[in-house]
Short mmCIF file of N, CA and C in Angstrom, two decimals:
data_model
loop_
_atom_site.label_atom_id
_atom_site.label_comp_id
_atom_site.label_asym_id
_atom_site.label_seq_id
_atom_site.Cartn_x
_atom_site.Cartn_y
_atom_site.Cartn_z
N MET A 1 3.70 11.47 -11.45
CA MET A 1 4.04 11.89 -10.19
C MET A 1 3.09 12.99 -10.29
N GLY A 2 3.08 13.88 -10.61
CA GLY A 2 2.28 15.34 -10.21
C GLY A 2 2.98 16.37 -11.31
N ASN A 3 3.46 17.59 -10.93
CA ASN A 3 3.74 18.67 -11.74
C ASN A 3 5.36 18.42 -11.94
N PRO A 4 5.93 19.02 -12.81
CA PRO A 4 7.26 19.05 -12.99
C PRO A 4 8.01 20.16 -12.07
N VAL A 5 8.78 19.62 -11.10
CA VAL A 5 9.18 20.49 -10.18
C VAL A 5 10.91 20.29 -9.91
N HIS A 6 11.62 21.23 -9.85
CA HIS A 6 13.15 21.02 -9.66
C HIS A 6 13.08 20.86 -8.15
N VAL A 7 13.68 19.45 -8.00
CA VAL A 7 13.81 19.17 -6.35
C VAL A 7 15.31 19.29 -6.08
N GLY A 8 16.11 19.36 -6.77
CA GLY A 8 17.37 19.67 -6.33
C GLY A 8 18.53 19.07 -7.18
N PRO A 9 19.80 18.85 -6.76
CA PRO A 9 20.72 18.40 -7.93
C PRO A 9 20.43 17.02 -8.49
N ALA A 10 21.30 16.65 -9.53
CA ALA A 10 20.93 15.54 -10.15
C ALA A 10 21.04 14.21 -9.17
N GLY A 11 19.90 13.41 -9.36
CA GLY A 11 19.62 12.25 -8.77
C GLY A 11 18.49 12.48 -7.58
N THR A 12 18.24 13.82 -7.42
CA THR A 12 16.95 13.95 -6.34
C THR A 12 15.85 13.61 -6.95
N GLY A 13 15.85 13.66 -8.16
CA GLY A 13 14.37 13.39 -8.90
C GLY A 13 14.04 11.95 -8.82
N GLN A 14 15.03 10.88 -8.60
CA GLN A 14 14.91 9.63 -8.09
C GLN A 14 14.22 9.59 -6.49
N LEU A 15 14.94 10.46 -5.97
CA LEU A 15 14.58 10.52 -4.46
C LEU A 15 13.04 10.79 -4.26
N ALA A 16 12.59 11.94 -5.26
CA ALA A 16 11.20 12.30 -5.00
C ALA A 16 10.41 11.02 -5.53
N LYS A 17 10.75 10.45 -6.50
CA LYS A 17 9.91 9.32 -6.88
C LYS A 17 9.95 8.09 -5.70
N LEU A 18 11.09 7.81 -5.06
CA LEU A 18 11.00 6.93 -4.17
C LEU A 18 9.95 7.41 -2.98
N ALA A 19 9.91 8.66 -2.67
CA ALA A 19 9.26 9.30 -1.61
C ALA A 19 7.72 8.95 -2.07
N ASN A 20 7.54 9.33 -3.25
CA ASN A 20 6.09 8.96 -3.87
C ASN A 20 5.85 7.64 -3.42
N GLN A 21 6.53 6.64 -3.93
CA GLN A 21 6.28 5.34 -3.73
C GLN A 21 6.12 4.91 -2.28
N LEU A 22 6.82 5.30 -1.14
CA LEU A 22 6.64 5.15 0.22
C LEU A 22 5.45 5.69 0.63
N ILE A 23 4.75 6.78 0.26
CA ILE A 23 3.56 7.39 0.60
C ILE A 23 2.42 6.51 0.00
N VAL A 24 2.65 5.87 -1.13
CA VAL A 24 1.72 4.88 -1.93
C VAL A 24 1.52 3.70 -1.15
N ALA A 25 2.80 3.08 -0.84
CA ALA A 25 2.83 1.94 0.01
C ALA A 25 2.20 2.09 1.33
N ASN A 26 2.60 2.96 2.11
CA ASN A 26 2.16 3.02 3.23
C ASN A 26 0.48 3.43 3.43
N THR A 27 0.30 4.27 2.56
CA THR A 27 -1.19 4.54 2.45
C THR A 27 -2.10 3.29 1.94
N ILE A 28 -1.48 2.47 1.31
CA ILE A 28 -2.33 1.24 0.79
C ILE A 28 -2.38 0.39 1.97
N ALA A 29 -1.58 0.48 3.01
CA ALA A 29 -1.45 -0.48 4.05
C ALA A 29 -2.59 0.00 4.99
N THR A 30 -2.72 1.25 5.19
CA THR A 30 -3.65 2.25 5.99
C THR A 30 -5.16 1.77 5.53
N VAL A 31 -5.11 1.93 4.21
CA VAL A 31 -6.61 1.99 3.70
C VAL A 31 -6.88 0.45 3.89
N SER A 32 -5.95 -0.68 3.74
CA SER A 32 -6.35 -1.79 3.78
C SER A 32 -6.83 -2.26 5.41
N GLU A 33 -6.15 -1.69 6.24
CA GLU A 33 -6.51 -1.83 7.55
C GLU A 33 -7.72 -1.27 7.92
N ALA A 34 -8.20 0.00 7.22
CA ALA A 34 -9.48 0.59 7.73
C ALA A 34 -10.49 -0.21 6.98
N VAL A 35 -10.31 -0.69 5.71
CA VAL A 35 -11.27 -1.66 5.16
C VAL A 35 -11.51 -2.90 6.19
N LEU A 36 -10.54 -3.43 6.77
CA LEU A 36 -10.71 -4.61 7.35
C LEU A 36 -11.37 -4.38 8.61
N LEU A 37 -11.03 -3.13 9.35
CA LEU A 37 -11.55 -2.76 10.53
C LEU A 37 -13.14 -2.41 10.18
N ALA A 38 -13.68 -1.90 9.06
CA ALA A 38 -15.22 -1.71 8.79
C ALA A 38 -15.68 -3.10 8.86
N GLU A 39 -15.08 -4.07 8.07
CA GLU A 39 -15.66 -5.57 7.66
C GLU A 39 -15.97 -5.96 9.03
N ARG A 40 -14.93 -6.43 9.77
CA ARG A 40 -14.99 -6.98 11.36
C ARG A 40 -15.91 -6.32 11.92
N GLY A 41 -15.74 -4.98 11.96
CA GLY A 41 -16.70 -4.26 13.05
C GLY A 41 -18.37 -3.95 12.45
N GLY A 42 -18.52 -4.66 11.43
CA GLY A 42 -19.80 -4.99 11.14
C GLY A 42 -20.45 -3.62 10.20
N ALA A 43 -19.54 -2.80 9.80
CA ALA A 43 -19.96 -1.84 8.96
C ALA A 43 -19.93 -2.06 7.43
N ASP A 44 -20.48 -1.56 6.70
CA ASP A 44 -20.47 -1.84 5.17
C ASP A 44 -19.21 -0.96 4.67
N PRO A 45 -18.15 -1.53 4.29
CA PRO A 45 -16.86 -0.61 3.94
C PRO A 45 -17.13 0.22 2.70
N ALA A 46 -17.81 -0.12 1.89
CA ALA A 46 -17.93 0.87 0.77
C ALA A 46 -18.80 1.97 1.37
N LYS A 47 -19.57 2.07 2.33
CA LYS A 47 -19.95 3.24 2.86
C LYS A 47 -19.07 4.06 3.94
N VAL A 48 -18.54 3.28 4.50
CA VAL A 48 -17.35 3.89 5.11
C VAL A 48 -16.67 4.67 4.32
N ARG A 49 -15.93 4.16 3.33
CA ARG A 49 -15.28 4.78 2.27
C ARG A 49 -16.03 6.15 1.79
N GLU A 50 -17.24 5.97 1.55
CA GLU A 50 -17.94 7.10 0.97
C GLU A 50 -18.30 8.18 2.00
N ALA A 51 -18.32 7.56 3.28
CA ALA A 51 -18.33 8.96 4.27
C ALA A 51 -17.17 9.39 4.58
N LEU A 52 -16.10 9.06 4.13
CA LEU A 52 -14.69 9.52 4.39
C LEU A 52 -14.33 10.46 3.30
N LEU A 53 -15.00 10.29 1.80
CA LEU A 53 -14.61 11.14 0.79
C LEU A 53 -14.91 12.36 1.04
N GLY A 54 -13.61 13.45 0.83
CA GLY A 54 -13.93 14.70 1.09
C GLY A 54 -13.39 15.30 2.51
N GLY A 55 -13.15 14.34 3.19
CA GLY A 55 -12.41 14.66 4.59
C GLY A 55 -10.90 14.56 4.70
N PHE A 56 -10.21 14.66 5.75
CA PHE A 56 -8.86 14.48 5.78
C PHE A 56 -8.39 13.18 5.26
N ALA A 57 -9.12 12.06 5.64
CA ALA A 57 -8.84 10.87 5.15
C ALA A 57 -8.98 10.65 3.50
N ASP A 58 -9.32 11.39 2.80
CA ASP A 58 -9.62 11.30 1.36
C ASP A 58 -8.27 11.40 0.80
N SER A 59 -8.24 10.34 -0.35
CA SER A 59 -6.81 10.26 -0.92
C SER A 59 -7.19 9.55 -2.35
N THR A 60 -6.21 9.76 -2.86
CA THR A 60 -6.25 8.84 -4.46
C THR A 60 -6.24 7.41 -3.95
N ILE A 61 -5.46 6.98 -2.98
CA ILE A 61 -5.46 5.63 -2.70
C ILE A 61 -6.86 5.04 -2.23
N LEU A 62 -7.56 6.19 -1.21
CA LEU A 62 -9.07 5.56 -0.90
C LEU A 62 -10.05 5.66 -1.91
N ARG A 63 -9.90 6.63 -2.94
CA ARG A 63 -10.85 6.72 -3.90
C ARG A 63 -10.77 5.31 -5.26
N ALA A 64 -9.38 5.31 -5.19
CA ALA A 64 -9.00 4.18 -6.32
C ALA A 64 -9.01 2.68 -6.08
N HIS A 65 -8.29 2.58 -4.83
CA HIS A 65 -7.89 1.23 -4.26
C HIS A 65 -8.81 0.36 -3.33
N ALA A 66 -9.55 1.33 -2.54
CA ALA A 66 -10.46 0.77 -1.55
C ALA A 66 -11.68 0.22 -2.43
N PRO A 67 -12.38 0.54 -3.61
CA PRO A 67 -13.28 -0.20 -4.04
C PRO A 67 -12.78 -1.43 -4.44
N ARG A 68 -11.31 -1.62 -4.95
CA ARG A 68 -10.93 -2.56 -5.42
C ARG A 68 -10.51 -3.88 -4.36
N MET A 69 -10.37 -3.29 -3.23
CA MET A 69 -10.26 -4.20 -2.07
C MET A 69 -11.42 -4.92 -1.53
N ILE A 70 -12.51 -4.05 -1.53
CA ILE A 70 -13.77 -4.37 -1.26
C ILE A 70 -14.29 -5.47 -2.13
N ALA A 71 -14.01 -5.35 -3.53
CA ALA A 71 -14.20 -6.18 -4.22
C ALA A 71 -13.49 -7.21 -4.99
N ASN A 72 -12.36 -7.23 -4.03
CA ASN A 72 -11.35 -8.35 -4.46
C ASN A 72 -11.02 -8.40 -5.86
N ASP A 73 -10.77 -7.41 -6.35
CA ASP A 73 -10.40 -7.12 -7.84
C ASP A 73 -9.04 -6.59 -7.79
N PHE A 74 -7.80 -7.51 -8.17
CA PHE A 74 -6.56 -7.12 -7.85
C PHE A 74 -5.92 -7.49 -9.06
N ALA A 75 -6.72 -7.40 -10.31
CA ALA A 75 -5.85 -7.25 -11.66
C ALA A 75 -4.83 -6.19 -11.76
N PRO A 76 -3.56 -6.62 -12.00
CA PRO A 76 -2.59 -5.64 -11.79
C PRO A 76 -2.68 -4.46 -12.59
N GLY A 77 -2.32 -3.33 -11.93
CA GLY A 77 -2.23 -2.12 -12.41
C GLY A 77 -0.51 -1.76 -11.98
N GLY A 78 -0.20 -1.81 -10.74
CA GLY A 78 1.19 -1.80 -10.24
C GLY A 78 1.19 -3.13 -9.45
N PRO A 79 1.73 -4.11 -9.85
CA PRO A 79 1.99 -5.40 -9.27
C PRO A 79 2.89 -5.14 -7.97
N ALA A 80 2.30 -5.89 -7.04
CA ALA A 80 2.81 -5.89 -5.52
C ALA A 80 4.37 -6.09 -5.63
N LYS A 81 4.95 -7.04 -6.60
CA LYS A 81 6.35 -7.26 -6.43
C LYS A 81 7.14 -6.02 -6.75
N TRP A 82 6.54 -4.98 -7.45
CA TRP A 82 7.32 -3.88 -7.77
C TRP A 82 7.31 -2.79 -6.65
N GLN A 83 6.20 -2.83 -6.02
CA GLN A 83 5.76 -2.12 -4.89
C GLN A 83 7.05 -2.57 -3.54
N LEU A 84 7.23 -4.02 -3.51
CA LEU A 84 8.22 -4.39 -2.76
C LEU A 84 9.32 -3.93 -3.16
N LYS A 85 10.00 -4.19 -4.45
CA LYS A 85 11.03 -3.48 -4.86
C LYS A 85 11.40 -2.11 -4.43
N ASP A 86 10.16 -1.23 -4.46
CA ASP A 86 10.64 0.07 -4.07
C ASP A 86 10.52 0.38 -2.37
N THR A 87 9.93 -0.61 -1.89
CA THR A 87 10.08 -0.31 -0.30
C THR A 87 11.38 -0.81 0.09
N GLN A 88 11.79 -1.98 -0.57
CA GLN A 88 13.21 -2.41 -0.12
C GLN A 88 14.15 -1.15 -0.49
N THR A 89 14.17 -0.69 -1.61
CA THR A 89 15.13 0.30 -2.27
C THR A 89 15.07 1.44 -1.08
N ALA A 90 13.98 1.77 -0.65
CA ALA A 90 13.89 2.87 0.39
C ALA A 90 14.56 2.41 1.68
N ILE A 91 14.17 1.43 2.13
CA ILE A 91 14.80 1.05 3.48
C ILE A 91 16.53 0.99 3.21
N ALA A 92 17.03 0.44 1.91
CA ALA A 92 18.33 0.41 1.82
C ALA A 92 18.88 1.94 1.94
N LEU A 93 18.19 2.64 1.30
CA LEU A 93 18.74 4.20 1.12
C LEU A 93 18.57 4.65 2.58
N ALA A 94 17.50 4.44 3.27
CA ALA A 94 17.39 4.86 4.64
C ALA A 94 18.51 4.55 5.68
N LYS A 95 19.07 3.23 5.40
CA LYS A 95 20.01 2.73 6.21
C LYS A 95 21.32 3.33 5.97
N GLU A 96 21.53 3.69 4.52
CA GLU A 96 22.65 4.56 4.09
C GLU A 96 22.81 6.03 4.64
N LEU A 97 21.40 6.53 4.90
CA LEU A 97 21.42 7.73 5.49
C LEU A 97 21.08 7.78 6.92
N SER A 98 21.31 6.85 7.50
CA SER A 98 21.36 6.48 9.25
C SER A 98 19.89 6.89 9.45
N LEU A 99 19.04 6.61 8.78
CA LEU A 99 17.59 6.97 9.10
C LEU A 99 16.85 5.56 9.53
N ASP A 100 16.05 5.67 10.70
CA ASP A 100 15.02 4.61 10.86
C ASP A 100 13.77 4.77 10.36
N LEU A 101 13.01 4.13 9.56
CA LEU A 101 11.78 4.28 8.93
C LEU A 101 10.92 3.11 9.57
N PRO A 102 10.31 3.20 10.69
CA PRO A 102 9.45 2.20 11.37
C PRO A 102 8.18 1.74 10.44
N VAL A 103 7.57 2.62 9.91
CA VAL A 103 6.23 2.51 9.29
C VAL A 103 6.66 1.78 7.95
N THR A 104 7.66 2.28 7.22
CA THR A 104 8.07 1.77 6.07
C THR A 104 8.54 0.19 6.30
N SER A 105 9.51 0.10 7.24
CA SER A 105 9.71 -1.20 7.59
C SER A 105 8.89 -2.35 7.92
N LEU A 106 7.68 -1.92 8.60
CA LEU A 106 6.53 -2.76 8.72
C LEU A 106 5.81 -3.03 7.57
N VAL A 107 5.69 -2.03 6.64
CA VAL A 107 4.78 -2.17 5.37
C VAL A 107 5.72 -3.01 4.24
N ASN A 108 7.12 -3.08 4.35
CA ASN A 108 7.88 -3.57 3.70
C ASN A 108 7.71 -5.19 3.85
N SER A 109 7.71 -5.45 5.41
CA SER A 109 7.29 -6.79 5.91
C SER A 109 6.16 -7.47 5.31
N LEU A 110 5.06 -6.50 5.21
CA LEU A 110 3.60 -6.88 4.99
C LEU A 110 3.75 -7.36 3.24
N PHE A 111 4.42 -6.32 2.47
CA PHE A 111 4.82 -6.79 0.93
C PHE A 111 5.52 -8.00 0.80
N THR A 112 6.53 -8.03 1.61
CA THR A 112 7.56 -9.26 1.55
C THR A 112 6.46 -10.51 1.71
N ASP A 113 5.70 -10.63 2.67
CA ASP A 113 4.93 -11.74 2.83
C ASP A 113 3.78 -11.89 1.77
N LEU A 114 3.48 -10.87 1.51
CA LEU A 114 2.23 -11.23 0.24
C LEU A 114 2.92 -11.79 -1.00
N VAL A 115 4.30 -11.20 -1.15
CA VAL A 115 4.77 -11.88 -2.35
C VAL A 115 5.47 -13.36 -2.11
N ALA A 116 5.83 -13.54 -0.91
CA ALA A 116 5.98 -14.95 -0.39
C ALA A 116 5.12 -16.00 -0.60
N HIS A 117 3.72 -15.34 -0.28
CA HIS A 117 2.36 -16.20 -0.52
C HIS A 117 1.82 -16.33 -2.15
N GLY A 118 2.77 -15.61 -2.85
CA GLY A 118 2.20 -15.81 -4.20
C GLY A 118 1.51 -14.90 -4.83
N ASP A 119 1.16 -13.74 -4.15
CA ASP A 119 0.58 -12.76 -4.72
C ASP A 119 1.25 -11.77 -5.33
N GLY A 120 2.67 -11.75 -5.66
CA GLY A 120 3.43 -10.75 -6.19
C GLY A 120 2.97 -10.10 -7.58
N GLU A 121 2.18 -10.93 -8.45
CA GLU A 121 1.71 -10.68 -9.77
C GLU A 121 0.45 -9.81 -9.68
N LEU A 122 -0.28 -9.99 -8.24
CA LEU A 122 -1.23 -9.23 -8.34
C LEU A 122 -1.05 -7.69 -7.89
N ASP A 123 -2.31 -6.60 -7.95
CA ASP A 123 -2.18 -5.25 -7.83
C ASP A 123 -1.72 -5.07 -6.38
N HIS A 124 -0.79 -4.02 -6.04
CA HIS A 124 -0.49 -3.51 -4.80
C HIS A 124 -1.57 -3.61 -3.88
N SER A 125 -2.65 -3.19 -4.29
CA SER A 125 -3.97 -3.16 -3.52
C SER A 125 -4.14 -4.73 -2.71
N ALA A 126 -3.65 -5.53 -3.24
CA ALA A 126 -4.05 -6.78 -2.67
C ALA A 126 -3.40 -7.08 -1.39
N LEU A 127 -2.54 -5.80 -0.92
CA LEU A 127 -1.98 -6.07 0.34
C LEU A 127 -3.04 -6.41 1.51
N ILE A 128 -4.04 -6.05 1.16
CA ILE A 128 -5.24 -6.51 2.12
C ILE A 128 -5.23 -7.93 2.32
N ARG A 129 -4.93 -8.96 1.24
CA ARG A 129 -5.06 -10.07 1.44
C ARG A 129 -3.90 -10.67 2.48
N GLU A 130 -2.81 -10.05 2.58
CA GLU A 130 -1.87 -10.20 3.75
C GLU A 130 -2.45 -9.90 4.98
N LEU A 131 -3.00 -8.88 5.05
CA LEU A 131 -3.58 -8.38 6.56
C LEU A 131 -4.75 -9.54 6.90
N ARG A 132 -5.62 -10.12 5.76
CA ARG A 132 -6.53 -11.01 5.98
C ARG A 132 -5.85 -12.24 6.49
N ARG A 133 -4.94 -12.66 5.94
CA ARG A 133 -4.28 -13.97 6.32
C ARG A 133 -3.81 -13.80 7.73
N ARG A 134 -3.16 -12.75 8.19
CA ARG A 134 -2.64 -12.36 9.66
C ARG A 134 -3.71 -12.30 10.37
N ASN A 135 -4.75 -12.02 10.02
CA ASN A 135 -5.96 -11.91 11.00
C ASN A 135 -7.01 -13.18 10.77
N GLU A 136 -6.48 -14.36 10.16
CA GLU A 136 -7.25 -15.69 9.91
C GLU A 136 -8.71 -15.20 9.28
N MET A 137 -8.76 -14.19 8.45
CA MET A 137 -9.97 -14.10 7.75
C MET A 137 -10.02 -14.70 6.26
N PRO A 138 -11.03 -14.65 5.85
CA PRO A 138 -10.83 -15.61 4.58
C PRO A 138 -10.64 -14.33 3.25
N LEU A 139 -9.75 -14.90 2.37
CA LEU A 139 -9.37 -14.11 1.45
C LEU A 139 -10.33 -13.51 0.52
N ASN A 140 -11.64 -14.02 0.54
CA ASN A 140 -12.61 -13.85 -0.42
C ASN A 140 -12.22 -14.15 -1.68
#
């Protein structure tokens, strides 16, 4: 995660880790959509990524995972099935806290379908495969 920081009483460190995983999952989904938009729109997705580096859209996910999505290289670093576990945990906790997390709920459904289609062992950046399925695009 980052630098050691006291975030609150016992147990809140786990909450911070879960917040991290939500940001990762939701950002992977957004970067996947951006890559698809570039592809379908006729732009070179690698060049679009390059153009975005250094701007507000820049992120570790854009830097590390967009190239994997473009190259269809989904050797597991963080398997999709573990990302699904984290989104499910976050949704369950949100329910306990009477919170509605609509973006996370949508991303959870994407990971649920990705795993159901047999891609749970692939890296979580393989989420683009589920978006390709939904858009009737080749999985490459």
